[in-house]
């Protein structure tokens, strides 16, 4: 038997790194600025420990484009590197100096905000450059060095006369990457990835107009000065302690995050944990409309203030992807596939933590100022309902802050609902019937019928409500939701014992076949009911079960179409019903039945197309 070692040669790996390390070439800038930031963080940290002597000033990072000679410069004033360090950290691909630093300063450096991890970031420079130079001077008393490499495994390393501490990276931009020599392109990248990094990043200069002194002459011209153009905000709100921030600070940070967004957020949630994982961030509840598709991908994920992605699927529970804001955590493994992410224990914990924080916040908002919470309900309910539907932990907590509005503008928690309506809305089987409407306008007639009888009708109109209702019914004992235009209303109507049928049994027996002759039985089940004489002569209802199945089917998932089926309640106490019974000519009677049926269909919004046109013509004839 032979034992051996697979020999991977650099010649093979280098082009691979270049091509496939990152699918997005633009991240080279993020990586190089991250390294510059790391070098500066190290300097600050070591200076605080007394290992770097003297004043370090306020170090900054600069990005420069030299379009003529096709170069990009990234300059920092951080720790720099000695010749040995360049050999070790740069020449040995995948030897991460960041990890080594964290290992060495294990206890004190945990919060120093070091970004690097894999020791590959530097090489992303070769995705856009045909040649890379490093000119660096360590904070240690050693000569500066100049390293250069043209993308082959060969490099040169020599002394340099650089005097100031820090590192300058020079990229000779390749011909297929010329776009990165455009000022607007680099500006966009800085804006996207580096907007909230912890040290000032300078990109060019800009003019600033000085304010005129108060006693200035009328025609005085304001003085202009040239200042460094700093592209980032070094201490974004989420890095501060909640106690340091006022409501306005949160709002102005929201504007920094979404400069194009003119609407203010409804409220925010400050996330802040350091055990068992590290995570900070601020989530905002925006006004959320029923159109769910347009609102996703607004939460930004950062690692140590470096933007990583705005796709937080798998990290944040799905229902919270409707929110906005930032999450910053060095503990989210991003070099893995998304499906693995969802199974990762640490990520699961993070997701649970966020869910719990959101639930707690909603609960405290509700308790603290109920009136204002009720006012916001319409704008936040979709998130809450969606969360209750998809996250069981959230569902359990939801009882405390899920509101049920009525068509009259009252709001109840589930518990309050029970004490208010249980008595009057329990059916013969002892089930509490929660009547609801999904559209105040369309179901107006039915709502009126129910509220006239003193029933409370809930207004539940979000797109996923039928799913949530199903879940609520499954988790609570003896309740049943029923839409006002559904069959449960019959149940409640029947309970009304004061309504006695005006028609005798013989008359009813005579009426039924008359109706059946005109009304198609495959679509309508006829029921004679003694209703209020003020109610409509014919009322159409759809079995709750059937309608709900249909709605859920629209949301996708189920196969096969459900048939269109209705119950036709014929009010035996209505004048028109008696008139039908007593009309001698068959043709005239048929006309009356059709008319009454069409009116019932009209009130359910079921009369459309040609049938509607005919109905209108018939009515015009009637009033002529
Ligand atoms: P990582 O950042 O993951 O450690 P990189 O490939 O990005 O890996 O960088 C490799 C190492 O090179 C860094 O860890 C650091 O020690 C060194 N380095 C890179 N850029 C700089 C810089 N601007 N100043 C000082 N050291 C640097
Ligand atoms: Mg790095």
XYZ file of C-alpha atoms and ligand atoms in Angstrom:
652
model
C 0.000 0.000 0.000
C 1.162 3.513 -0.661
C 0.182 6.616 1.176
C 0.368 9.888 -0.633
C -0.670 13.451 -0.639
C -2.637 15.000 -3.413
C -0.623 17.825 -4.797
C -2.588 20.849 -5.766
C -0.456 23.274 -7.662
C -1.040 26.995 -7.546
C -1.014 27.235 -11.319
C -4.271 25.319 -11.349
C -5.940 27.049 -8.481
C -5.178 30.621 -9.336
C -7.331 30.930 -12.438
C -10.080 29.121 -10.598
C -10.073 31.615 -7.771
C -10.074 34.377 -10.289
C -13.047 33.060 -12.126
C -15.239 31.459 -9.546
C -14.370 32.829 -6.141
C -17.287 35.199 -6.274
C -19.955 35.248 -8.883
C -20.145 39.004 -8.607
C -16.989 40.734 -9.758
C -17.961 44.000 -8.175
C -17.327 42.707 -4.659
C -13.540 43.202 -5.110
C -13.994 46.729 -3.819
C -15.927 45.574 -0.775
C -13.153 43.060 -0.003
C -10.322 45.559 -0.357
C -12.087 48.192 1.702
C -12.848 45.511 4.284
C -9.135 44.730 4.481
C -8.330 48.420 4.826
C -10.938 48.653 7.570
C -9.541 45.582 9.315
C -6.034 47.079 9.189
C -7.407 50.283 10.717
C -9.414 48.410 13.391
C -6.266 46.495 14.327
C -4.363 49.747 14.641
C -7.014 51.285 16.880
C -7.201 48.160 18.977
C -3.429 47.782 19.405
C -3.083 51.452 20.132
C -5.612 51.091 22.933
C -3.478 48.287 24.333
C -0.352 50.462 24.083
C 1.232 48.205 21.462
C 1.218 50.953 18.870
C 3.094 53.958 20.216
C 2.209 57.588 19.650
C -0.871 59.355 18.354
C -2.688 57.544 15.569
C -4.852 60.528 14.630
C -8.156 59.814 12.924
C -7.269 57.309 10.238
C -9.294 57.263 7.050
C -9.502 55.220 3.895
C -9.312 56.654 0.418
C -10.450 55.325 -2.930
C -9.053 57.004 -6.054
C -9.590 56.386 -9.739
C -6.924 57.220 -12.257
C -8.815 56.849 -15.484
C -5.941 57.775 -17.771
C -3.549 55.133 -16.549
C -6.448 52.739 -15.824
C -5.784 52.337 -12.134
C -7.790 52.188 -8.930
C -6.053 52.985 -5.636
C -7.271 51.924 -2.199
C -5.251 53.627 0.500
C -5.435 53.149 4.239
C -3.576 54.364 7.300
C -3.857 51.094 9.193
C -1.225 48.743 10.634
C 0.473 48.069 7.306
C 2.627 45.002 6.678
C 6.291 44.158 6.956
C 8.024 42.154 4.222
C 7.567 39.001 6.292
C 3.906 39.694 6.734
C 3.379 40.211 3.026
C 5.019 36.868 2.377
C 2.891 35.198 4.958
C -0.482 36.837 4.431
C -0.461 37.610 0.743
C 1.784 35.014 -0.843
C 0.209 32.140 0.969
C -3.216 32.048 -0.564
C -5.934 31.263 1.937
C -3.871 32.041 4.977
C -6.071 34.476 6.754
C -4.312 37.090 8.818
C -7.677 38.157 10.180
C -8.266 34.784 11.757
C -4.752 34.769 13.140
C -5.313 38.183 14.680
C -8.557 37.084 16.291
C -6.853 33.972 17.614
C -3.982 35.965 19.074
C -6.158 38.605 20.692
C -8.905 36.169 21.486
C -10.317 37.910 24.515
C -9.795 41.552 23.778
C -10.485 41.514 20.052
C -13.910 39.936 20.060
C -15.591 43.277 19.650
C -12.967 44.924 17.488
C -15.114 44.276 14.432
C -12.671 42.352 12.261
C -14.292 41.417 8.971
C -11.909 39.018 7.193
C -12.424 35.308 7.520
C -11.298 33.066 4.747
C -8.072 34.587 3.593
C -9.287 34.858 0.018
C -10.688 38.349 -0.126
C -7.527 39.997 -1.340
C -7.389 37.790 -4.403
C -10.766 39.004 -5.563
C -8.741 41.970 -6.853
C -7.671 39.759 -9.748
C -11.256 39.475 -10.921
C -10.962 42.988 -12.330
C -7.207 43.684 -12.439
C -4.483 42.296 -14.694
C -1.857 43.447 -12.244
C -2.004 44.280 -8.540
C 0.524 46.210 -6.500
C 0.804 46.590 -2.743
C 2.862 49.366 -1.240
C 2.831 49.041 2.494
C 4.595 50.363 5.575
C 4.058 48.642 8.888
C 3.541 50.559 12.123
C 6.627 48.621 13.246
C 9.986 50.195 12.641
C 10.737 48.322 9.451
C 11.187 49.429 5.846
C 8.198 49.725 3.545
C 7.736 47.064 0.862
C 6.439 46.956 -2.670
C 4.785 43.794 -3.900
C 3.520 43.258 -7.430
C 1.871 40.388 -9.227
C 0.376 40.124 -12.701
C -1.997 37.290 -11.962
C 0.467 34.517 -12.604
C 1.820 32.760 -9.522
C 5.020 34.824 -9.845
C 5.382 37.970 -7.833
C 8.051 40.545 -7.045
C 8.822 41.904 -3.608
C 11.200 44.797 -2.999
C 11.774 47.675 -0.640
C 9.862 50.882 -1.103
C 10.377 54.440 0.095
C 6.824 54.894 1.420
C 7.084 56.983 4.568
C 3.623 57.034 6.157
C 2.153 54.070 7.959
C -0.466 52.116 6.043
C -1.153 50.297 2.818
C -1.878 51.323 -0.733
C -3.358 48.763 -3.098
C -3.093 49.589 -6.797
C -5.259 47.761 -9.296
C -4.338 47.885 -12.971
C -7.796 47.419 -14.319
C -8.135 44.762 -17.017
C -9.613 45.687 -20.369
C -12.755 43.632 -19.755
C -13.452 45.510 -16.526
C -13.188 49.101 -17.736
C -16.567 49.929 -16.242
C -14.876 50.091 -12.836
C -12.918 53.120 -13.944
C -16.126 55.118 -14.105
C -16.637 57.422 -11.193
C -20.364 56.750 -11.136
C -19.791 52.995 -10.990
C -17.428 53.199 -8.018
C -19.694 55.707 -6.327
C -22.567 53.272 -6.675
C -20.533 50.426 -5.212
C -19.405 52.503 -2.244
C -22.987 53.512 -1.672
C -24.137 49.903 -1.802
C -21.474 48.078 0.208
C -19.687 50.633 2.323
C -22.287 53.171 3.311
C -22.138 52.311 7.004
C -18.534 51.235 7.489
C -16.789 52.331 10.678
C -13.953 54.489 9.284
C -14.373 57.485 6.988
C -14.005 56.606 3.307
C -12.912 59.439 1.068
C -13.820 59.442 -2.600
C -12.813 62.664 -4.329
C -13.641 66.112 -3.070
C -16.612 68.388 -3.187
C -17.313 72.074 -2.880
C -18.967 73.416 0.194
C -20.474 76.853 0.453
C -19.710 78.573 3.727
C -22.626 80.355 5.380
C -22.502 84.147 5.105
C -21.799 86.026 8.326
C -24.850 87.721 9.775
C -23.580 91.226 9.103
C -22.651 90.457 5.496
C -23.151 93.072 2.802
C -26.183 92.690 0.585
C -24.212 91.645 -2.480
C -21.619 89.556 -0.636
C -20.725 86.272 -2.302
C -20.541 83.204 -0.080
C -17.100 81.653 0.099
C -16.626 78.176 -1.293
C -14.152 75.664 0.046
C -13.094 72.246 -1.166
C -13.570 69.416 1.324
C -13.005 65.667 1.316
C -16.012 63.819 0.023
C -16.741 61.227 2.703
C -19.145 58.619 1.369
C -20.109 56.788 4.548
C -21.810 57.199 7.881
C -19.376 55.734 10.388
C -21.704 55.204 13.308
C -25.103 54.090 12.019
C -27.962 53.930 14.508
C -27.985 50.158 14.856
C -24.471 50.146 16.324
C -25.611 52.325 19.210
C -27.353 51.281 22.389
C -31.148 51.663 22.302
C -30.949 53.943 25.344
C -28.863 56.425 23.353
C -31.468 56.805 20.647
C -34.603 58.895 20.400
C -37.580 58.314 18.139
C -36.226 60.915 15.714
C -32.872 59.152 15.468
C -34.630 56.017 14.327
C -36.614 57.984 11.800
C -33.604 59.755 10.382
C -31.739 56.481 10.098
C -34.695 55.131 8.135
C -34.265 57.996 5.705
C -30.560 57.235 5.420
C -31.410 53.644 4.585
C -34.171 54.449 2.130
C -33.546 57.907 0.721
C -36.238 57.408 -1.904
C -38.886 56.449 0.614
C -41.064 59.341 1.626
C -43.407 57.623 3.989
C -42.387 57.315 7.603
C -42.237 53.895 9.219
C -44.956 53.041 11.739
C -42.578 51.842 14.433
C -39.260 50.121 14.879
C -37.691 47.255 16.752
C -34.114 47.500 17.938
C -32.372 44.125 17.950
C -29.422 43.696 20.243
C -27.996 40.405 21.525
C -24.539 39.110 22.191
C -25.294 35.703 23.562
C -25.556 32.936 22.347
C -24.890 34.737 19.081
C -24.014 38.239 18.065
C -26.658 40.279 16.369
C -27.658 43.897 16.153
C -30.078 45.660 13.904
C -33.178 47.742 13.551
C -36.350 46.533 11.908
C -39.048 48.901 10.758
C -42.712 48.245 10.191
C -43.696 50.119 7.049
C -47.272 50.612 5.972
C -48.070 47.334 4.265
C -50.669 47.072 1.578
C -52.372 43.910 0.450
C -50.081 43.609 -2.527
C -47.436 41.442 -0.939
C -45.293 40.856 -3.980
C -43.786 44.306 -4.202
C -42.553 44.726 -0.698
C -39.909 42.071 -0.221
C -36.124 42.346 -0.255
C -35.971 45.493 1.773
C -34.052 44.203 4.775
C -30.328 44.593 4.393
C -27.895 42.136 5.896
C -24.527 43.380 7.132
C -21.545 41.760 8.732
C -19.603 44.178 10.888
C -21.103 47.114 9.031
C -20.229 45.734 5.587
C -23.228 45.232 3.368
C -23.594 41.613 2.318
C -26.995 41.156 0.726
C -30.571 42.282 0.693
C -31.859 38.773 0.361
C -32.463 37.572 3.888
C -34.524 34.504 2.975
C -33.697 31.713 5.354
C -32.255 34.039 7.985
C -35.375 35.961 8.836
C -38.686 34.105 9.003
C -40.521 34.631 5.784
C -43.302 36.793 7.191
C -40.772 39.304 8.439
C -39.249 39.783 5.031
C -42.107 42.240 4.564
C -40.403 44.543 7.042
C -37.508 46.890 6.384
C -34.280 47.724 8.116
C -30.896 46.166 8.807
C -29.530 43.116 10.514
C -25.854 42.919 11.336
C -24.375 39.661 12.508
C -20.923 38.180 12.086
C -22.383 34.814 13.045
C -24.410 34.103 9.944
C -22.554 31.652 7.732
C -22.842 33.027 4.241
C -20.487 30.803 2.356
C -23.096 28.080 2.289
C -26.154 27.439 0.223
C -29.479 28.852 1.285
C -31.081 25.485 1.833
C -28.295 24.545 4.216
C -28.752 27.863 5.969
C -32.306 26.996 6.932
C -31.156 23.826 8.623
C -28.284 25.479 10.439
C -28.771 25.545 14.204
C -27.291 28.991 14.754
C -29.416 30.483 12.005
C -32.534 28.859 13.429
C -31.771 30.483 16.780
C -31.320 33.851 15.141
C -34.588 33.516 13.324
C -36.393 32.519 16.527
C -34.887 35.415 18.394
C -36.083 37.893 15.797
C -39.568 36.400 15.826
C -39.753 36.659 19.596
C -38.541 40.250 19.604
C -41.154 41.245 17.076
C -43.912 39.553 19.077
C -42.770 41.243 22.291
C -42.686 44.610 20.620
C -46.204 44.235 19.237
C -47.416 43.165 22.613
C -45.888 46.150 24.361
C -47.163 48.595 21.743
C -50.653 47.232 22.207
C -50.463 47.446 25.977
C -48.916 50.882 26.070
C -51.212 52.724 23.702
C -54.117 50.682 22.471
C -55.772 53.487 20.548
C -52.709 54.131 18.450
C -52.179 50.407 17.921
C -55.745 50.080 16.660
C -55.129 52.936 14.305
C -52.134 51.169 12.832
C -53.834 47.810 12.652
C -54.856 48.054 9.049
C -51.307 48.745 7.970
C -49.635 45.992 9.952
C -52.198 43.231 10.049
C -50.879 41.411 7.004
C -47.513 40.827 8.646
C -49.131 39.654 11.848
C -51.616 37.381 10.147
C -48.930 35.995 7.885
C -46.721 35.372 10.896
C -49.462 33.665 12.840
C -50.154 31.465 9.896
C -46.582 30.387 9.285
C -44.781 30.489 12.643
C -46.267 28.494 15.486
C -44.310 30.377 18.139
C -45.701 33.625 16.831
C -49.171 32.145 16.636
C -49.078 31.282 20.333
C -48.099 34.811 21.245
C -50.480 36.340 18.742
C -53.537 35.988 20.958
C -52.258 38.982 22.864
C -51.969 41.387 19.939
C -54.064 40.006 17.091
C -57.060 42.265 16.691
C -60.445 41.513 15.215
C -62.031 44.694 13.887
C -65.769 44.848 13.336
C -67.594 46.458 10.466
C -68.599 49.165 12.940
C -64.994 50.095 13.678
C -64.625 48.397 17.044
C -61.568 46.263 17.829
C -61.494 43.105 19.926
C -58.831 40.702 21.021
C -59.892 37.099 20.805
C -60.523 36.963 24.511
C -62.715 40.060 24.437
C -64.589 38.684 21.483
C -65.468 35.608 23.441
C -66.901 37.515 26.365
C -68.808 39.886 24.093
C -70.488 37.619 21.619
C -70.496 34.122 22.992
C -73.986 34.459 24.399
C -75.721 35.813 21.336
C -73.836 34.021 18.598
C -73.727 30.423 19.656
C -75.584 28.062 17.356
C -77.678 25.016 18.120
C -74.625 22.756 18.287
C -73.066 25.016 20.903
C -70.526 26.477 18.526
C -69.650 30.129 18.731
C -70.153 31.600 15.282
C -67.794 34.412 14.367
C -69.515 36.187 11.547
C -67.217 38.103 9.269
C -67.248 40.084 6.092
C -64.403 40.317 3.633
C -65.669 43.351 1.799
C -67.777 45.995 3.408
C -69.182 47.280 0.137
C -69.852 44.053 -1.662
C -71.456 42.324 1.283
C -73.300 45.360 2.501
C -76.737 43.793 2.370
C -75.679 40.751 4.353
C -73.778 42.795 6.914
C -76.857 44.917 7.452
C -79.035 41.862 7.849
C -76.730 40.550 10.581
C -76.049 43.786 12.404
C -79.784 44.615 12.360
C -80.245 41.481 14.360
C -77.605 42.671 16.808
C -74.797 40.392 15.680
C -71.213 41.602 15.550
C -69.682 41.221 12.125
C -65.903 41.159 11.911
C -64.146 42.787 9.010
C -61.431 40.396 7.904
C -60.233 41.429 4.519
C -56.603 40.475 4.010
C -55.648 38.054 1.260
C -54.519 35.205 3.501
C -57.316 35.391 6.020
C -59.092 32.219 4.942
C -55.961 30.224 5.745
C -55.583 31.854 9.124
C -59.234 31.280 9.939
C -58.730 27.613 9.229
C -55.818 27.556 11.660
C -57.699 29.454 14.365
C -60.613 27.054 14.128
C -58.223 24.174 14.496
C -56.617 25.562 17.601
C -59.610 26.908 19.514
C -62.401 24.765 20.732
C -65.916 25.134 19.512
C -65.647 28.120 17.281
C -66.483 28.531 13.687
C -65.902 31.462 11.411
C -68.642 32.170 8.950
C -68.789 34.797 6.282
C -71.952 36.878 6.439
C -73.063 35.740 3.031
C -72.461 32.114 3.889
C -74.726 29.395 5.215
C -74.111 30.094 8.902
C -76.342 33.073 8.683
C -79.211 30.653 8.061
C -78.277 29.048 11.295
C -78.529 32.281 13.167
C -81.680 33.298 11.350
C -83.316 30.029 12.257
C -82.505 30.652 15.861
C -84.855 33.576 15.688
C -88.015 31.964 16.972
C -90.137 35.091 16.753
C -90.334 34.709 13.012
C -93.256 32.428 12.262
C -93.999 31.434 8.730
C -96.985 33.166 7.232
C -97.433 30.316 4.786
C -99.094 27.128 5.802
C -97.509 23.765 5.114
C -99.859 23.120 2.200
C -98.962 26.449 0.683
C -95.290 25.666 1.028
C -95.782 22.320 -0.680
C -97.426 24.135 -3.519
C -94.711 26.799 -3.764
C -91.714 24.520 -3.878
C -92.386 22.851 -7.283
C -93.215 26.249 -8.763
C -89.749 27.448 -7.827
C -88.028 24.252 -8.877
C -89.478 24.529 -12.311
C -87.654 27.803 -12.924
C -84.543 27.528 -10.786
C -81.829 25.078 -11.915
C -81.282 22.492 -9.182
C -77.660 21.693 -10.080
C -76.688 25.164 -8.946
C -79.224 26.119 -6.295
C -80.597 24.267 -3.299
C -83.942 25.818 -2.403
C -84.861 26.325 1.249
C -88.024 27.932 2.479
C -87.309 30.070 5.541
C -89.476 32.253 7.715
C -87.385 35.403 7.773
C -88.104 38.949 8.685
C -90.694 40.401 6.319
C -88.339 43.356 5.814
C -85.568 41.069 4.549
C -85.218 40.357 0.846
C -87.605 37.842 -0.728
C -84.761 35.632 -1.964
C -81.328 35.440 -0.305
C -78.380 33.541 -1.782
C -75.729 32.027 0.428
C -72.734 29.918 -0.370
C -71.657 27.080 1.907
C -68.751 28.393 4.003
C -66.739 25.266 3.376
C -67.110 25.484 -0.375
C -66.179 29.132 -0.584
C -63.148 28.711 1.614
C -61.878 25.797 -0.418
C -62.211 27.916 -3.503
C -60.296 30.784 -1.939
C -57.499 28.575 -0.791
C -57.384 27.002 -4.200
C -56.774 30.418 -5.694
C -53.756 30.700 -3.452
C -52.449 27.643 -5.251
C -51.852 24.140 -4.094
C -55.076 22.252 -4.576
C -56.094 20.448 -7.694
C -59.464 20.284 -9.395
C -62.154 22.901 -9.506
C -64.973 23.116 -7.003
C -68.441 23.417 -8.457
C -70.398 26.628 -8.102
C -73.111 25.826 -5.502
C -75.504 28.080 -3.644
C -78.328 27.832 -1.193
C -81.341 29.909 -2.117
C -83.290 31.008 0.923
C -86.840 31.890 0.038
C -88.412 34.171 2.597
C -91.885 32.796 3.246
C -92.835 35.968 5.080
C -92.195 38.264 2.201
C -95.018 39.801 0.220
C -93.436 38.856 -3.075
C -93.312 35.187 -2.093
C -97.053 35.217 -1.468
C -97.524 36.980 -4.751
C -95.607 34.257 -6.581
C -97.790 31.641 -4.965
C -100.961 33.428 -5.902
C -100.112 34.356 -9.474
C -102.331 32.392 -11.832
C -100.510 32.628 -15.179
C -97.404 30.488 -15.375
C -95.559 32.974 -17.539
C -96.098 35.849 -15.167
C -95.100 33.704 -12.194
C -91.927 32.611 -13.915
C -91.083 36.256 -14.537
C -91.462 37.080 -10.868
C -89.274 34.169 -9.774
C -86.571 35.084 -12.246
C -86.662 38.667 -11.146
C -86.353 37.772 -7.472
C -83.514 35.365 -8.182
C -81.642 37.923 -10.225
C -82.009 40.472 -7.449
C -80.518 37.991 -5.017
C -77.674 37.284 -7.424
C -77.140 40.973 -7.968
C -76.649 41.502 -4.271
C -73.971 38.781 -4.283
C -72.285 40.330 -7.278
C -73.022 37.223 -9.287
C -74.972 38.785 -12.087
C -72.614 39.547 -14.909
C -72.262 39.740 -18.674
C -75.237 38.919 -20.832
C -77.400 38.007 -17.872
C -76.852 41.421 -16.382
C -77.710 43.120 -19.657
C -80.923 41.115 -19.932
C -81.804 41.957 -16.358
C -81.424 45.652 -17.021
C -83.527 45.482 -20.201
C -86.224 43.598 -18.364
C -86.315 46.271 -15.716
C -86.492 49.039 -18.249
C -89.545 47.281 -19.709
C -91.078 47.145 -16.236
C -90.850 50.843 -15.536
C -91.964 51.931 -19.020
P -8.899 37.906 5.189
O -9.281 39.333 5.150
O -10.056 36.998 5.143
O -7.940 37.570 6.276
P -7.657 38.555 2.709
O -7.247 37.729 1.539
O -8.687 39.585 2.453
O -8.137 37.571 3.832
O -6.375 39.208 3.304
C -5.299 38.404 3.721
C -4.485 39.092 4.775
O -3.651 40.081 4.205
C -5.275 39.832 5.820
O -5.722 38.993 6.826
C -4.244 40.823 6.341
O -3.384 40.234 7.299
C -3.453 41.119 5.116
N -3.914 42.376 4.506
C -4.665 42.495 3.425
N -4.924 43.795 3.147
C -4.292 44.520 4.092
C -4.168 45.931 4.384
N -4.770 46.856 3.621
N -3.426 46.296 5.447
C -2.824 45.357 6.219
N -2.900 44.037 6.009
C -3.631 43.601 4.966
Mg -10.269 40.313 3.749
